Tab-separated table of C-alpha atoms in Angstrom:
chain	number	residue	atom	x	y	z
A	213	UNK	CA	-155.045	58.059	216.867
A	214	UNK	CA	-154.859	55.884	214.144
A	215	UNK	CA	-151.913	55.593	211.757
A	216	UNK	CA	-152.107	57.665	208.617
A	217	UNK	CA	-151.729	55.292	205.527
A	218	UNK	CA	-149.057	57.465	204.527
A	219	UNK	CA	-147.088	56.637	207.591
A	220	UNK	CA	-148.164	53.067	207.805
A	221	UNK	CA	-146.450	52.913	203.744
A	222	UNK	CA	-143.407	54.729	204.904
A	223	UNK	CA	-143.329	51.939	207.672
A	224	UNK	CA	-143.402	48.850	205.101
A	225	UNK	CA	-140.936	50.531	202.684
A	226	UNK	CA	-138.500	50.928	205.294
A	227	UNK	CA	-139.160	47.052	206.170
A	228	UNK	CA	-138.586	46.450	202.784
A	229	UNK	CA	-135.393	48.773	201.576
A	230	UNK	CA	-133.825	47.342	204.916
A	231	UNK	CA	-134.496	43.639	203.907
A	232	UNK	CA	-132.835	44.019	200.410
A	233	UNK	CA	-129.676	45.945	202.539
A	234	UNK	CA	-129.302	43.257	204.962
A	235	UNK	CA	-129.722	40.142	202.021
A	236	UNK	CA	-127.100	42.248	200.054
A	237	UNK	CA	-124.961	42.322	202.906
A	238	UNK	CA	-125.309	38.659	203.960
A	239	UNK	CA	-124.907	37.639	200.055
A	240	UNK	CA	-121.744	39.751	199.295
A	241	UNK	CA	-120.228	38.551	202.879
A	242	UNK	CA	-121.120	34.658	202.188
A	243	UNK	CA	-120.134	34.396	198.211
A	244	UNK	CA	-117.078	36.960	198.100
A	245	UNK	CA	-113.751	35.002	197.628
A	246	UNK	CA	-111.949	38.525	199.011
A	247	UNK	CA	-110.313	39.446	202.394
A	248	UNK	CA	-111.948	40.654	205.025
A	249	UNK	CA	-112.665	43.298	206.163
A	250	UNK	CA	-109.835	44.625	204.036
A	251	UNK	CA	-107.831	43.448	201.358
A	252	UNK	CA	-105.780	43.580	198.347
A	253	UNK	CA	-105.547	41.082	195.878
A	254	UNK	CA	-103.584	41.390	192.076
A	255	UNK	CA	-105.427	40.441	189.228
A	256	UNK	CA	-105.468	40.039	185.480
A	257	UNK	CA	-107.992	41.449	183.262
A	258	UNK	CA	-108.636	39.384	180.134
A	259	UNK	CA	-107.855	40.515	176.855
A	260	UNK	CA	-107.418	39.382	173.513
A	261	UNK	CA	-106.090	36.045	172.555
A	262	UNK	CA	-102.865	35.181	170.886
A	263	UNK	CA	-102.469	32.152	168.579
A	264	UNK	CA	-100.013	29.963	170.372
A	265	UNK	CA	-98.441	29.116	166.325
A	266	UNK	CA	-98.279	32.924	166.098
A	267	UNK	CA	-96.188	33.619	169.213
A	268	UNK	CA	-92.567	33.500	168.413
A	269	UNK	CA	-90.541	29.894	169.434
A	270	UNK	CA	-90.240	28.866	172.787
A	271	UNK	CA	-92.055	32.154	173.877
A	272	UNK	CA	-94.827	30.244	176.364
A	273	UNK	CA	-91.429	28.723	178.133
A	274	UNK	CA	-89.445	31.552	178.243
A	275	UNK	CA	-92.795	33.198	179.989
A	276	UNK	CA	-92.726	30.239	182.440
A	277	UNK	CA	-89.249	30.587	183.647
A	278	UNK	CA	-88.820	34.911	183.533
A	279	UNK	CA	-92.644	35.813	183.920
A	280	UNK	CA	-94.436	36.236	186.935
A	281	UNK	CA	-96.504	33.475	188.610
A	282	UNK	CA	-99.545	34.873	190.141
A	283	UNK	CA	-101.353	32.567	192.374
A	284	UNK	CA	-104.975	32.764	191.736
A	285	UNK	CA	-105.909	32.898	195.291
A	286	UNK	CA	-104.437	36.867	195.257
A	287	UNK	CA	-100.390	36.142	196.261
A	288	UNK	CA	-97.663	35.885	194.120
A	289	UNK	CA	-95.985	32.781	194.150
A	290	UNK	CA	-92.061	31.539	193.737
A	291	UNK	CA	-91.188	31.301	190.236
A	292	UNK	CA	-91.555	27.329	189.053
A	293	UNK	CA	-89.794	25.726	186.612
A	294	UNK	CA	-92.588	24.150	184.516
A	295	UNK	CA	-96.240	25.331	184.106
A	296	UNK	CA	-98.588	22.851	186.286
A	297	UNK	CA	-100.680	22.262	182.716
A	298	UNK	CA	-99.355	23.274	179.312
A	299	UNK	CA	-100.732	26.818	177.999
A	300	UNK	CA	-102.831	26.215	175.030
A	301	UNK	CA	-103.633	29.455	174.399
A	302	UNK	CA	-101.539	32.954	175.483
A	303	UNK	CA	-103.679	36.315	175.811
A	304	UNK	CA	-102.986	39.940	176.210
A	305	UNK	CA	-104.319	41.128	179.979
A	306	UNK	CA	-103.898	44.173	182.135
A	307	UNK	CA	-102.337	43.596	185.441
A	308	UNK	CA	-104.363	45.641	188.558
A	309	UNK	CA	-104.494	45.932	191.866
A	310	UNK	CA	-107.829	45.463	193.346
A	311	UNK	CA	-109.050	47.011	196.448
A	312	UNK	CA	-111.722	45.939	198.691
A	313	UNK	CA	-113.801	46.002	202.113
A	314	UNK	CA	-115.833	43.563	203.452
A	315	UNK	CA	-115.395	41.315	200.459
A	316	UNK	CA	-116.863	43.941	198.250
A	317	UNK	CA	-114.677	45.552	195.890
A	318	UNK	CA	-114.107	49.312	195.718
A	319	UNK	CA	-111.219	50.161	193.693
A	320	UNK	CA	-109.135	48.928	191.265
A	321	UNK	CA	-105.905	50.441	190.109
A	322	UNK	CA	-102.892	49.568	187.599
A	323	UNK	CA	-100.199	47.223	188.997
A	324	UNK	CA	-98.066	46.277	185.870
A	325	UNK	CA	-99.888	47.346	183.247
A	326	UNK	CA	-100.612	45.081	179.939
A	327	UNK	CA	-99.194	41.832	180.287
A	328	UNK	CA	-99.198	38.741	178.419
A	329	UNK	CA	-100.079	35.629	180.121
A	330	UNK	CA	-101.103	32.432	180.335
A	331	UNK	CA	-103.270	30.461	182.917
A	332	UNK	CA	-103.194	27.353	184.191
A	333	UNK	CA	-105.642	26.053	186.969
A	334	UNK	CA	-103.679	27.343	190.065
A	335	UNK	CA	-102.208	30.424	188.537
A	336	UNK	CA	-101.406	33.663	185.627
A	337	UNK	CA	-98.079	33.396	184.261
A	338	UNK	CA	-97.330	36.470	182.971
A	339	UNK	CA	-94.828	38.750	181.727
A	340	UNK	CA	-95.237	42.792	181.310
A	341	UNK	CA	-95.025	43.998	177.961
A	342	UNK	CA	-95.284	47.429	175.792
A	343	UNK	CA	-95.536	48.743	171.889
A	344	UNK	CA	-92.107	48.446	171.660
A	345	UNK	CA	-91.763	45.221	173.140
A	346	UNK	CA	-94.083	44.005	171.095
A	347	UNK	CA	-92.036	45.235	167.925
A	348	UNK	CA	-89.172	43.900	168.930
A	349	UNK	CA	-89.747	40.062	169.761
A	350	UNK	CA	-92.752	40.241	166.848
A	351	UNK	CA	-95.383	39.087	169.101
A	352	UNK	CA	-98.516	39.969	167.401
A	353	UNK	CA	-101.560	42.257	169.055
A	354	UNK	CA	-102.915	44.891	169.436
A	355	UNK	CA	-101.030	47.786	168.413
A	356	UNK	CA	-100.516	50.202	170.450
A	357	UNK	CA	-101.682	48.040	173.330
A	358	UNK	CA	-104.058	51.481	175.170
A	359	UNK	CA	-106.409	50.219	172.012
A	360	UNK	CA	-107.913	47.556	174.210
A	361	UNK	CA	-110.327	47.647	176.780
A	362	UNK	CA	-110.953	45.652	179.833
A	363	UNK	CA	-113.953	44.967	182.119
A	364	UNK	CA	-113.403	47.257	184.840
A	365	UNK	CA	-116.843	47.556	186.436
A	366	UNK	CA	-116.910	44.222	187.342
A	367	UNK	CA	-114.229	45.266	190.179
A	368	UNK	CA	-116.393	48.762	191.823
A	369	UNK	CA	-119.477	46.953	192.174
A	370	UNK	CA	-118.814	47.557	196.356
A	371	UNK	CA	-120.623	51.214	195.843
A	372	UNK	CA	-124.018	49.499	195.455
A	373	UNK	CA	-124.050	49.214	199.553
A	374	UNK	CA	-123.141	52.885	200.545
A	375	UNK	CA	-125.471	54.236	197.564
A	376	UNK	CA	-127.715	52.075	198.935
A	377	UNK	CA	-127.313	53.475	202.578
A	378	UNK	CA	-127.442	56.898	200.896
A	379	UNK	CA	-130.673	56.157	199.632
A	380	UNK	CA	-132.074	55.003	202.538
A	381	UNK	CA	-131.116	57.860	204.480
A	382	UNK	CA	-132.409	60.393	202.248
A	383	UNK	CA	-135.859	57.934	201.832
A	384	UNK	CA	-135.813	58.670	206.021
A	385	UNK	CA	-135.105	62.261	205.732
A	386	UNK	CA	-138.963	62.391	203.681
A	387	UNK	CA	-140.460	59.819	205.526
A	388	UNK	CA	-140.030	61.925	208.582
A	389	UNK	CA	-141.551	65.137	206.544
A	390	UNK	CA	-144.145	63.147	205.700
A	391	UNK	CA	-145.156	61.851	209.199
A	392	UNK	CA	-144.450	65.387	210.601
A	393	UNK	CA	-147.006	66.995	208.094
A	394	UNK	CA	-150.073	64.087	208.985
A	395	UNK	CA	-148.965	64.784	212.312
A	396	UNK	CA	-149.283	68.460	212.081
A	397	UNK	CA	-145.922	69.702	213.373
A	398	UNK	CA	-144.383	72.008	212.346
């Protein structure tokens, strides 16, 4: 008995949805700069900028010795006492905790907060900060600092693959109706 086109379509789809899996797979495994198969890495968000003038003195040096240096590579590192290239520019940032598997990311969730930081090739220099902060040391931004808004998704795009999967598995679940009813079982 010859294969019903119906079946024989089912059969190239299935070729086909498990091709664009399997490049997805290979593609997020090859470019991902995260652990594997499971890791946790800080990050900062980028937010909006501060004039370096409009900071008050010394502020960008005081952030180098007190802040935090966070290596870009996912570890924080020991405090150093001067910044590997000067800050030009400081910026308001949200400090998170990302989540991943298999160099995918999953979650991401709040580590400090808003910060203000600066980078420098190898690393964020930064320093946690709130409205009242803010007010006191006359930093200017944002006010209240929950007004600004970060670029989240770029750190859940890991659900594509088990949506993906999902979809694939339900596509099965009618290709087998399908081939049952040209088949004629019941």
């Amino acid at each position: 008995m010859a294969d019903d086109t119906i079946v024989v379509r089912d059969r190239y789809r299935r070729w086909g949805i498990g091709g664009v899996i399997l490049l997805y797979m290979l593609a997020m495994l090859a470019l991902t700069d995260r652990s594997l198969p499971f890791g946790r890495r800080a990050l900062i968000l980028p937010g909006a900028s501060i004039a370096t003038a409009a900071a008050p003195a010394g502020y960008a040096d005081a952030l180098d010795q007190y802040g935090v240096h966070l290596s870009k590579r996912g570890g924080a590192g020991p405090a150093q006492s001067a910044p590997l290239a000067a800050p030009d520019r400081l910026h308001f940032g949200y400090s998170v905790m990302e989540t991943s598997i298999l160099g995918a990311p999953y979650w991401v969730g709040r580590d400090d907060g808003d910060v203000v930081y600066y980078e420098t090739l190898r690393e964020f220099v930064y320093a946690p900060v709130s409205d009242d902060y803010m007010r006191k040391v006359h930093l200017p931004g944002p006010v209240p600092l929950a007004s600004q808004h970060f670029a989240w998704w770029g750190h859940v795009w890991g659900w594509v693959l088990p949506i993906a999967l999902a979809g694939w598995g339900w596509f099965e679940i009618g290709a087998a109706r399908r081939k049952r009813d040209v088949e004629g079982v019941i």
